[in-house]
Amino acid sequence: MHDDIIKKIRQFNRYYTVWLNVMNKGYLGTDFSWTESRVLFEIYLYPGITATELCGHLNMDKSHISRILSKLEKQGYLTRELILGSKGLKKLWLTEAGKREAQQIDKSGDKQILDKLKNMDGETRSKLCEAMAFIEKTLREHDQKGIEK
């Protein structure tokens, strides 16, 4: 693979994470980091998910997820429910406070993108979305091929 391709992809990744403002402590005006927000939001999207499934969805290691879950649980944003007969496996559920936080993250995320794209013309927005869809489709297909080998 050409070094130029690697440099371009890494440059885009650096730019995009800054553009999304994920590097700051309080993501989208919350008290959460980007990672904590994402974990909370994933549980919101998949109520009853297990920590193991969450690790798979987010491609994160178990110890990092465990620390985040413990923090969210102590703050009253989630509860864990033992799955009977599972040798300790637990389902994760957001509390009402957790659901409110996840909904606020969702709403703030929409507003963030709206604000960033509001001065972009419709044709350019459409091309941007098409390019993003192409990137996602290409990466997903490549990931599937890697799994099938």
Tab-separated table of N, CA and C in Angstrom:
chain	number	residue	atom	x	y	z
A	1	MET	N	0.860	-1.181	0.000
A	1	MET	CA	0.000	0.000	0.000
A	1	MET	C	0.902	1.239	0.000
A	2	HIS	N	0.486	2.246	-0.691
A	2	HIS	CA	1.278	3.463	-0.808
A	2	HIS	C	1.216	4.285	0.478
A	3	ASP	N	2.357	4.811	0.870
A	3	ASP	CA	2.425	5.668	2.058
A	3	ASP	C	1.489	6.866	1.924
A	4	ASP	N	1.301	7.346	0.692
A	4	ASP	CA	0.439	8.502	0.443
A	4	ASP	C	-1.007	8.214	0.851
A	5	ILE	N	-1.475	7.014	0.567
A	5	ILE	CA	-2.850	6.635	0.926
A	5	ILE	C	-2.999	6.616	2.448
A	6	ILE	N	-2.038	6.011	3.113
A	6	ILE	CA	-2.073	5.957	4.576
A	6	ILE	C	-2.083	7.363	5.161
A	7	LYS	N	-1.215	8.225	4.656
A	7	LYS	CA	-1.141	9.608	5.157
A	7	LYS	C	-2.463	10.352	4.945
A	8	LYS	N	-3.090	10.163	3.774
A	8	LYS	CA	-4.350	10.847	3.475
A	8	LYS	C	-5.474	10.369	4.403
A	9	ILE	N	-5.551	9.071	4.635
A	9	ILE	CA	-6.592	8.537	5.517
A	9	ILE	C	-6.377	9.036	6.944
A	10	ARG	N	-5.149	8.986	7.412
A	10	ARG	CA	-4.865	9.446	8.779
A	10	ARG	C	-5.110	10.948	8.916
A	11	GLN	N	-4.779	11.722	7.888
A	11	GLN	CA	-5.035	13.158	7.918
A	11	GLN	C	-6.533	13.431	8.003
A	12	PHE	N	-7.319	12.700	7.203
A	12	PHE	CA	-8.774	12.856	7.254
A	12	PHE	C	-9.304	12.505	8.645
A	13	ASN	N	-8.835	11.399	9.212
A	13	ASN	CA	-9.295	10.984	10.545
A	13	ASN	C	-8.990	12.054	11.593
A	14	ARG	N	-7.787	12.621	11.531
A	14	ARG	CA	-7.426	13.687	12.488
A	14	ARG	C	-8.338	14.900	12.304
A	15	TYR	N	-8.555	15.288	11.053
A	15	TYR	CA	-9.423	16.438	10.792
A	15	TYR	C	-10.847	16.173	11.274
A	16	TYR	N	-11.385	15.006	10.939
A	16	TYR	CA	-12.787	14.702	11.232
A	16	TYR	C	-13.063	14.629	12.731
A	17	THR	N	-12.146	14.059	13.502
A	17	THR	CA	-12.372	14.006	14.955
A	17	THR	C	-12.350	15.406	15.563
A	18	VAL	N	-11.505	16.277	15.035
A	18	VAL	CA	-11.511	17.671	15.506
A	18	VAL	C	-12.798	18.357	15.051
A	19	TRP	N	-13.201	18.131	13.811
A	19	TRP	CA	-14.421	18.732	13.263
A	19	TRP	C	-15.636	18.353	14.109
A	20	LEU	N	-15.692	17.091	14.547
A	20	LEU	CA	-16.804	16.621	15.382
A	20	LEU	C	-16.681	17.066	16.841
A	21	ASN	N	-15.531	17.638	17.177
A	21	ASN	CA	-15.306	18.146	18.533
A	21	ASN	C	-15.378	17.020	19.580
A	22	VAL	N	-14.791	15.862	19.261
A	22	VAL	CA	-14.825	14.729	20.182
A	22	VAL	C	-13.651	14.722	21.153
A	23	MET	N	-12.723	15.632	20.991
A	23	MET	CA	-11.510	15.613	21.802
A	23	MET	C	-11.676	16.318	23.152
A	24	ASN	N	-12.730	17.065	23.322
A	24	ASN	CA	-12.924	17.804	24.564
A	24	ASN	C	-13.579	16.936	25.630
A	25	LYS	N	-13.427	17.343	26.879
A	25	LYS	CA	-13.914	16.560	28.009
A	25	LYS	C	-15.435	16.426	28.000
A	26	GLY	N	-16.144	17.506	27.804
A	26	GLY	CA	-17.607	17.476	27.819
A	26	GLY	C	-18.172	17.410	26.418
A	27	TYR	N	-18.405	16.209	25.914
A	27	TYR	CA	-18.894	16.033	24.546
A	27	TYR	C	-20.332	16.519	24.425
A	28	LEU	N	-20.586	17.364	23.431
A	28	LEU	CA	-21.914	17.911	23.125
A	28	LEU	C	-22.549	18.593	24.343
A	29	GLY	N	-21.712	19.236	25.146
A	29	GLY	CA	-22.221	19.981	26.294
A	29	GLY	C	-22.599	19.110	27.483
A	30	THR	N	-22.214	17.824	27.459
A	30	THR	CA	-22.519	16.925	28.572
A	30	THR	C	-21.334	16.893	29.536
A	31	ASP	N	-21.485	16.144	30.602
A	31	ASP	CA	-20.376	15.899	31.527
A	31	ASP	C	-19.598	14.654	31.126
A	32	PHE	N	-19.889	14.089	29.957
A	32	PHE	CA	-19.295	12.848	29.506
A	32	PHE	C	-18.238	13.091	28.444
A	33	SER	N	-17.278	12.180	28.386
A	33	SER	CA	-16.348	12.162	27.255
A	33	SER	C	-17.101	11.601	26.047
A	34	TRP	N	-16.461	11.689	24.875
A	34	TRP	CA	-17.081	11.132	23.682
A	34	TRP	C	-17.331	9.629	23.874
A	35	THR	N	-16.362	8.928	24.433
A	35	THR	CA	-16.496	7.483	24.620
A	35	THR	C	-17.628	7.155	25.580
A	36	GLU	N	-17.705	7.866	26.690
A	36	GLU	CA	-18.787	7.632	27.650
A	36	GLU	C	-20.140	7.924	27.024
A	37	SER	N	-20.215	9.003	26.257
A	37	SER	CA	-21.464	9.350	25.563
A	37	SER	C	-21.872	8.251	24.602
A	38	ARG	N	-20.907	7.715	23.897
A	38	ARG	CA	-21.192	6.677	22.919
A	38	ARG	C	-21.677	5.389	23.585
A	39	VAL	N	-21.068	5.038	24.723
A	39	VAL	CA	-21.503	3.853	25.462
A	39	VAL	C	-22.943	4.052	25.936
A	40	LEU	N	-23.221	5.200	26.523
A	40	LEU	CA	-24.583	5.502	26.997
A	40	LEU	C	-25.574	5.436	25.845
A	41	PHE	N	-25.220	6.032	24.722
A	41	PHE	CA	-26.117	6.074	23.574
A	41	PHE	C	-26.333	4.679	22.987
A	42	GLU	N	-25.305	3.852	22.990
A	42	GLU	CA	-25.430	2.481	22.464
A	42	GLU	C	-26.418	1.674	23.309
A	43	ILE	N	-26.374	1.869	24.627
A	43	ILE	CA	-27.327	1.182	25.504
A	43	ILE	C	-28.736	1.709	25.242
A	44	TYR	N	-28.836	2.983	24.940
A	44	TYR	CA	-30.133	3.587	24.591
A	44	TYR	C	-30.686	2.952	23.317
A	45	LEU	N	-29.809	2.750	22.330
A	45	LEU	CA	-30.240	2.159	21.061
A	45	LEU	C	-30.584	0.678	21.198
A	46	TYR	N	-29.893	-0.016	22.115
A	46	TYR	CA	-30.052	-1.466	22.276
A	46	TYR	C	-30.335	-1.806	23.736
A	47	PRO	N	-31.527	-1.465	24.232
A	47	PRO	CA	-31.860	-1.758	25.636
A	47	PRO	C	-31.710	-3.249	25.925
A	48	GLY	N	-31.085	-3.574	27.044
A	48	GLY	CA	-30.897	-4.959	27.419
A	48	GLY	C	-29.633	-5.576	26.843
A	49	ILE	N	-28.826	-4.794	26.171
A	49	ILE	CA	-27.556	-5.289	25.632
A	49	ILE	C	-26.673	-5.739	26.797
A	50	THR	N	-25.799	-6.685	26.553
A	50	THR	CA	-24.851	-7.104	27.588
A	50	THR	C	-23.532	-6.352	27.381
A	51	ALA	N	-22.696	-6.353	28.393
A	51	ALA	CA	-21.391	-5.697	28.283
A	51	ALA	C	-20.554	-6.337	27.176
A	52	THR	N	-20.645	-7.649	27.042
A	52	THR	CA	-19.898	-8.348	25.993
A	52	THR	C	-20.372	-7.906	24.608
A	53	GLU	N	-21.676	-7.815	24.433
A	53	GLU	CA	-22.219	-7.343	23.154
A	53	GLU	C	-21.799	-5.902	22.894
A	54	LEU	N	-21.817	-5.092	23.940
A	54	LEU	CA	-21.409	-3.691	23.833
A	54	LEU	C	-19.960	-3.586	23.372
A	55	CYS	N	-19.095	-4.416	23.924
A	55	CYS	CA	-17.687	-4.455	23.489
A	55	CYS	C	-17.596	-4.754	22.001
A	56	GLY	N	-18.403	-5.696	21.542
A	56	GLY	CA	-18.412	-6.051	20.126
A	56	GLY	C	-18.925	-4.928	19.249
A	57	HIS	N	-20.017	-4.290	19.669
A	57	HIS	CA	-20.591	-3.193	18.878
A	57	HIS	C	-19.595	-2.052	18.704
A	58	LEU	N	-18.881	-1.736	19.782
A	58	LEU	CA	-18.008	-0.565	19.772
A	58	LEU	C	-16.536	-0.901	19.564
A	59	ASN	N	-16.232	-2.180	19.453
A	59	ASN	CA	-14.850	-2.631	19.286
A	59	ASN	C	-13.949	-2.051	20.385
A	60	MET	N	-14.415	-2.188	21.610
A	60	MET	CA	-13.669	-1.687	22.772
A	60	MET	C	-13.324	-2.845	23.696
A	61	ASP	N	-12.237	-2.680	24.445
A	61	ASP	CA	-11.856	-3.766	25.342
A	61	ASP	C	-12.730	-3.770	26.592
A	62	LYS	N	-12.834	-4.948	27.182
A	62	LYS	CA	-13.755	-5.173	28.288
A	62	LYS	C	-13.432	-4.314	29.508
A	63	SER	N	-12.165	-4.116	29.795
A	63	SER	CA	-11.822	-3.343	30.990
A	63	SER	C	-12.235	-1.879	30.841
A	64	HIS	N	-12.080	-1.315	29.647
A	64	HIS	CA	-12.491	0.074	29.418
A	64	HIS	C	-14.010	0.211	29.531
A	65	ILE	N	-14.730	-0.706	28.893
A	65	ILE	CA	-16.195	-0.707	28.985
A	65	ILE	C	-16.621	-0.866	30.442
A	66	SER	N	-15.981	-1.750	31.163
A	66	SER	CA	-16.329	-2.007	32.560
A	66	SER	C	-16.192	-0.749	33.407
A	67	ARG	N	-15.116	-0.009	33.208
A	67	ARG	CA	-14.911	1.245	33.969
A	67	ARG	C	-16.002	2.262	33.639
A	68	ILE	N	-16.334	2.373	32.368
A	68	ILE	CA	-17.375	3.327	31.965
A	68	ILE	C	-18.727	2.905	32.532
A	69	LEU	N	-19.048	1.622	32.451
A	69	LEU	CA	-20.326	1.139	32.979
A	69	LEU	C	-20.418	1.375	34.486
A	70	SER	N	-19.341	1.123	35.196
A	70	SER	CA	-19.335	1.361	36.647
A	70	SER	C	-19.597	2.827	36.951
A	71	LYS	N	-18.955	3.709	36.199
A	71	LYS	CA	-19.152	5.150	36.393
A	71	LYS	C	-20.607	5.541	36.120
A	72	LEU	N	-21.148	5.057	34.999
A	72	LEU	CA	-22.534	5.396	34.649
A	72	LEU	C	-23.517	4.831	35.674
A	73	GLU	N	-23.221	3.652	36.187
A	73	GLU	CA	-24.090	3.049	37.197
A	73	GLU	C	-24.045	3.854	38.501
A	74	LYS	N	-22.857	4.244	38.934
A	74	LYS	CA	-22.707	5.056	40.162
A	74	LYS	C	-23.428	6.389	40.035
A	75	GLN	N	-23.443	6.938	38.821
A	75	GLN	CA	-24.107	8.223	38.584
A	75	GLN	C	-25.617	8.074	38.407
A	76	GLY	N	-26.094	6.846	38.416
A	76	GLY	CA	-27.533	6.610	38.330
A	76	GLY	C	-28.105	6.595	36.928
A	77	TYR	N	-27.245	6.351	35.927
A	77	TYR	CA	-27.714	6.370	34.548
A	77	TYR	C	-28.041	4.990	33.996
A	78	LEU	N	-27.593	3.930	34.680
A	78	LEU	CA	-27.914	2.598	34.192
A	78	LEU	C	-28.037	1.614	35.341
A	79	THR	N	-28.705	0.531	35.030
A	79	THR	CA	-28.819	-0.589	35.974
A	79	THR	C	-28.425	-1.860	35.225
A	80	ARG	N	-28.073	-2.869	35.996
A	80	ARG	CA	-27.704	-4.165	35.415
A	80	ARG	C	-28.657	-5.221	35.963
A	81	GLU	N	-29.096	-6.104	35.076
A	81	GLU	CA	-30.034	-7.162	35.456
A	81	GLU	C	-29.414	-8.511	35.117
A	82	LEU	N	-29.252	-9.348	36.123
A	82	LEU	CA	-28.676	-10.675	35.929
A	82	LEU	C	-29.579	-11.518	35.029
A	83	ILE	N	-28.980	-12.161	34.054
A	83	ILE	CA	-29.712	-13.081	33.175
A	83	ILE	C	-29.698	-14.443	33.861
A	84	LEU	N	-30.873	-14.929	34.200
A	84	LEU	CA	-30.973	-16.187	34.925
A	84	LEU	C	-30.285	-17.320	34.174
A	85	GLY	N	-29.495	-18.099	34.901
A	85	GLY	CA	-28.810	-19.254	34.333
A	85	GLY	C	-27.633	-18.911	33.437
A	86	SER	N	-27.108	-17.699	33.540
A	86	SER	CA	-26.069	-17.263	32.597
A	86	SER	C	-24.665	-17.191	33.195
A	87	LYS	N	-24.506	-17.594	34.429
A	87	LYS	CA	-23.193	-17.514	35.085
A	87	LYS	C	-22.689	-16.075	35.183
A	88	GLY	N	-23.569	-15.173	35.554
A	88	GLY	CA	-23.166	-13.790	35.825
A	88	GLY	C	-23.368	-12.790	34.717
A	89	LEU	N	-23.848	-13.206	33.568
A	89	LEU	CA	-24.096	-12.283	32.466
A	89	LEU	C	-25.250	-11.354	32.838
A	90	LYS	N	-25.075	-10.060	32.528
A	90	LYS	CA	-26.094	-9.078	32.909
A	90	LYS	C	-26.530	-8.237	31.716
A	91	LYS	N	-27.823	-7.948	31.693
A	91	LYS	CA	-28.371	-7.020	30.708
A	91	LYS	C	-28.213	-5.605	31.258
A	92	LEU	N	-27.986	-4.665	30.353
A	92	LEU	CA	-27.816	-3.259	30.733
A	92	LEU	C	-29.048	-2.474	30.330
A	93	TRP	N	-29.538	-1.694	31.285
A	93	TRP	CA	-30.735	-0.874	31.049
A	93	TRP	C	-30.451	0.545	31.516
A	94	LEU	N	-30.908	1.512	30.739
A	94	LEU	CA	-30.801	2.898	31.183
A	94	LEU	C	-31.926	3.207	32.158
A	95	THR	N	-31.597	4.001	33.155
A	95	THR	CA	-32.624	4.533	34.045
A	95	THR	C	-33.317	5.675	33.307
A	96	GLU	N	-34.327	6.238	33.901
A	96	GLU	CA	-34.988	7.395	33.271
A	96	GLU	C	-33.988	8.531	33.073
A	97	ALA	N	-33.117	8.745	34.059
A	97	ALA	CA	-32.083	9.788	33.933
A	97	ALA	C	-31.140	9.455	32.778
A	98	GLY	N	-30.784	8.191	32.633
A	98	GLY	CA	-29.923	7.767	31.534
A	98	GLY	C	-30.580	7.967	30.181
A	99	LYS	N	-31.878	7.655	30.107
A	99	LYS	CA	-32.611	7.866	28.851
A	99	LYS	C	-32.657	9.347	28.492
A	100	ARG	N	-32.874	10.197	29.499
A	100	ARG	CA	-32.884	11.651	29.241
A	100	ARG	C	-31.527	12.126	28.721
A	101	GLU	N	-30.452	11.631	29.324
A	101	GLU	CA	-29.104	12.000	28.869
A	101	GLU	C	-28.875	11.539	27.435
A	102	ALA	N	-29.254	10.301	27.125
A	102	ALA	CA	-29.069	9.767	25.776
A	102	ALA	C	-29.890	10.565	24.762
A	103	GLN	N	-31.103	10.929	25.125
A	103	GLN	CA	-31.946	11.728	24.229
A	103	GLN	C	-31.334	13.112	24.009
A	104	GLN	N	-30.733	13.671	25.058
A	104	GLN	CA	-30.081	14.976	24.929
A	104	GLN	C	-28.844	14.870	24.036
A	105	ILE	N	-28.098	13.786	24.187
A	105	ILE	CA	-26.935	13.559	23.324
A	105	ILE	C	-27.385	13.461	21.869
A	106	ASP	N	-28.460	12.734	21.625
A	106	ASP	CA	-28.994	12.576	20.276
A	106	ASP	C	-29.415	13.933	19.700
A	107	LYS	N	-30.161	14.670	20.477
A	107	LYS	CA	-30.643	15.989	20.038
A	107	LYS	C	-29.473	16.947	19.800
A	108	SER	N	-28.509	16.944	20.706
A	108	SER	CA	-27.347	17.825	20.571
A	108	SER	C	-26.479	17.418	19.383
A	109	GLY	N	-26.374	16.115	19.123
A	109	GLY	CA	-25.619	15.640	17.963
A	109	GLY	C	-26.252	16.110	16.665
A	110	ASP	N	-27.582	16.023	16.597
A	110	ASP	CA	-28.290	16.528	15.413
A	110	ASP	C	-28.042	18.020	15.232
A	111	LYS	N	-28.131	18.775	16.324
A	111	LYS	CA	-27.928	20.229	16.263
A	111	LYS	C	-26.500	20.564	15.840
A	112	GLN	N	-25.539	19.810	16.353
A	112	GLN	CA	-24.139	20.038	15.993
A	112	GLN	C	-23.950	19.925	14.486
A	113	ILE	N	-24.486	18.865	13.886
A	113	ILE	CA	-24.327	18.665	12.446
A	113	ILE	C	-25.107	19.715	11.669
A	114	LEU	N	-26.307	20.017	12.111
A	114	LEU	CA	-27.108	21.064	11.470
A	114	LEU	C	-26.342	22.389	11.459
A	115	ASP	N	-25.768	22.758	12.599
A	115	ASP	CA	-25.015	24.013	12.690
A	115	ASP	C	-23.796	24.007	11.770
A	116	LYS	N	-23.117	22.879	11.690
A	116	LYS	CA	-21.906	22.808	10.878
A	116	LYS	C	-22.204	22.822	9.375
A	117	LEU	N	-23.376	22.328	9.001
A	117	LEU	CA	-23.701	22.224	7.578
A	117	LEU	C	-24.689	23.283	7.089
A	118	LYS	N	-25.151	24.148	7.975
A	118	LYS	CA	-26.222	25.082	7.592
A	118	LYS	C	-25.841	26.032	6.464
A	119	ASN	N	-24.568	26.345	6.318
A	119	ASN	CA	-24.156	27.262	5.251
A	119	ASN	C	-23.697	26.542	3.987
A	120	MET	N	-23.859	25.231	3.975
A	120	MET	CA	-23.473	24.428	2.817
A	120	MET	C	-24.705	24.257	1.926
A	121	ASP	N	-24.516	24.411	0.617
A	121	ASP	CA	-25.670	24.275	-0.280
A	121	ASP	C	-26.117	22.820	-0.345
A	122	GLY	N	-27.360	22.620	-0.731
A	122	GLY	CA	-27.979	21.298	-0.745
A	122	GLY	C	-27.253	20.288	-1.616
A	123	GLU	N	-26.769	20.718	-2.772
A	123	GLU	CA	-26.067	19.804	-3.668
A	123	GLU	C	-24.768	19.306	-3.018
A	124	THR	N	-24.049	20.216	-2.360
A	124	THR	CA	-22.802	19.833	-1.694
A	124	THR	C	-23.088	18.899	-0.522
A	125	ARG	N	-24.160	19.175	0.231
A	125	ARG	CA	-24.548	18.278	1.335
A	125	ARG	C	-24.860	16.881	0.806
A	126	SER	N	-25.576	16.826	-0.311
A	126	SER	CA	-25.902	15.528	-0.905
A	126	SER	C	-24.643	14.777	-1.328
A	127	LYS	N	-23.713	15.479	-1.964
A	127	LYS	CA	-22.452	14.846	-2.379
A	127	LYS	C	-21.663	14.371	-1.158
A	128	LEU	N	-21.667	15.172	-0.105
A	128	LEU	CA	-20.977	14.792	1.125
A	128	LEU	C	-21.573	13.503	1.687
A	129	CYS	N	-22.892	13.431	1.743
A	129	CYS	CA	-23.562	12.231	2.262
A	129	CYS	C	-23.297	11.016	1.385
A	130	GLU	N	-23.269	11.222	0.072
A	130	GLU	CA	-22.954	10.116	-0.839
A	130	GLU	C	-21.535	9.615	-0.601
A	131	ALA	N	-20.599	10.546	-0.398
A	131	ALA	CA	-19.208	10.151	-0.142
A	131	ALA	C	-19.102	9.398	1.178
A	132	MET	N	-19.817	9.855	2.184
A	132	MET	CA	-19.792	9.182	3.482
A	132	MET	C	-20.415	7.791	3.374
A	133	ALA	N	-21.496	7.674	2.634
A	133	ALA	CA	-22.130	6.364	2.436
A	133	ALA	C	-21.172	5.423	1.712
A	134	PHE	N	-20.445	5.950	0.723
A	134	PHE	CA	-19.468	5.140	0.004
A	134	PHE	C	-18.366	4.659	0.950
A	135	ILE	N	-17.856	5.551	1.771
A	135	ILE	CA	-16.808	5.186	2.726
A	135	ILE	C	-17.310	4.087	3.663
A	136	GLU	N	-18.489	4.289	4.236
A	136	GLU	CA	-19.023	3.298	5.182
A	136	GLU	C	-19.251	1.952	4.488
A	137	LYS	N	-19.872	1.980	3.316
A	137	LYS	CA	-20.149	0.743	2.572
A	137	LYS	C	-18.846	0.007	2.259
A	138	THR	N	-17.854	0.736	1.795
A	138	THR	CA	-16.570	0.138	1.440
A	138	THR	C	-15.900	-0.493	2.651
A	139	LEU	N	-15.878	0.228	3.758
A	139	LEU	CA	-15.236	-0.297	4.967
A	139	LEU	C	-15.993	-1.498	5.526
A	140	ARG	N	-17.330	-1.433	5.510
A	140	ARG	CA	-18.127	-2.575	5.997
A	140	ARG	C	-17.897	-3.815	5.140
A	141	GLU	N	-17.876	-3.628	3.814
A	141	GLU	CA	-17.643	-4.763	2.917
A	141	GLU	C	-16.267	-5.361	3.166
A	142	HIS	N	-15.276	-4.517	3.357
A	142	HIS	CA	-13.922	-5.001	3.626
A	142	HIS	C	-13.862	-5.742	4.962
A	143	ASP	N	-14.545	-5.206	5.978
A	143	ASP	CA	-14.587	-5.872	7.279
A	143	ASP	C	-15.236	-7.245	7.145
A	144	GLN	N	-16.317	-7.358	6.370
A	144	GLN	CA	-17.012	-8.637	6.167
A	144	GLN	C	-16.091	-9.645	5.488
A	145	LYS	N	-15.332	-9.192	4.500
A	145	LYS	CA	-14.413	-10.086	3.798
A	145	LYS	C	-13.352	-10.606	4.755
A	146	GLY	N	-12.894	-9.744	5.643
A	146	GLY	CA	-11.906	-10.153	6.647
A	146	GLY	C	-12.463	-11.188	7.600
A	147	ILE	N	-13.752	-11.070	7.936
A	147	ILE	CA	-14.417	-12.006	8.837
A	147	ILE	C	-14.618	-13.359	8.145
A	148	GLU	N	-14.942	-13.309	6.843
A	148	GLU	CA	-15.261	-14.533	6.098
A	148	GLU	C	-14.025	-15.383	5.805
A	149	LYS	N	-12.825	-14.797	5.841
A	149	LYS	CA	-11.595	-15.536	5.504
A	149	LYS	C	-11.296	-16.627	6.469
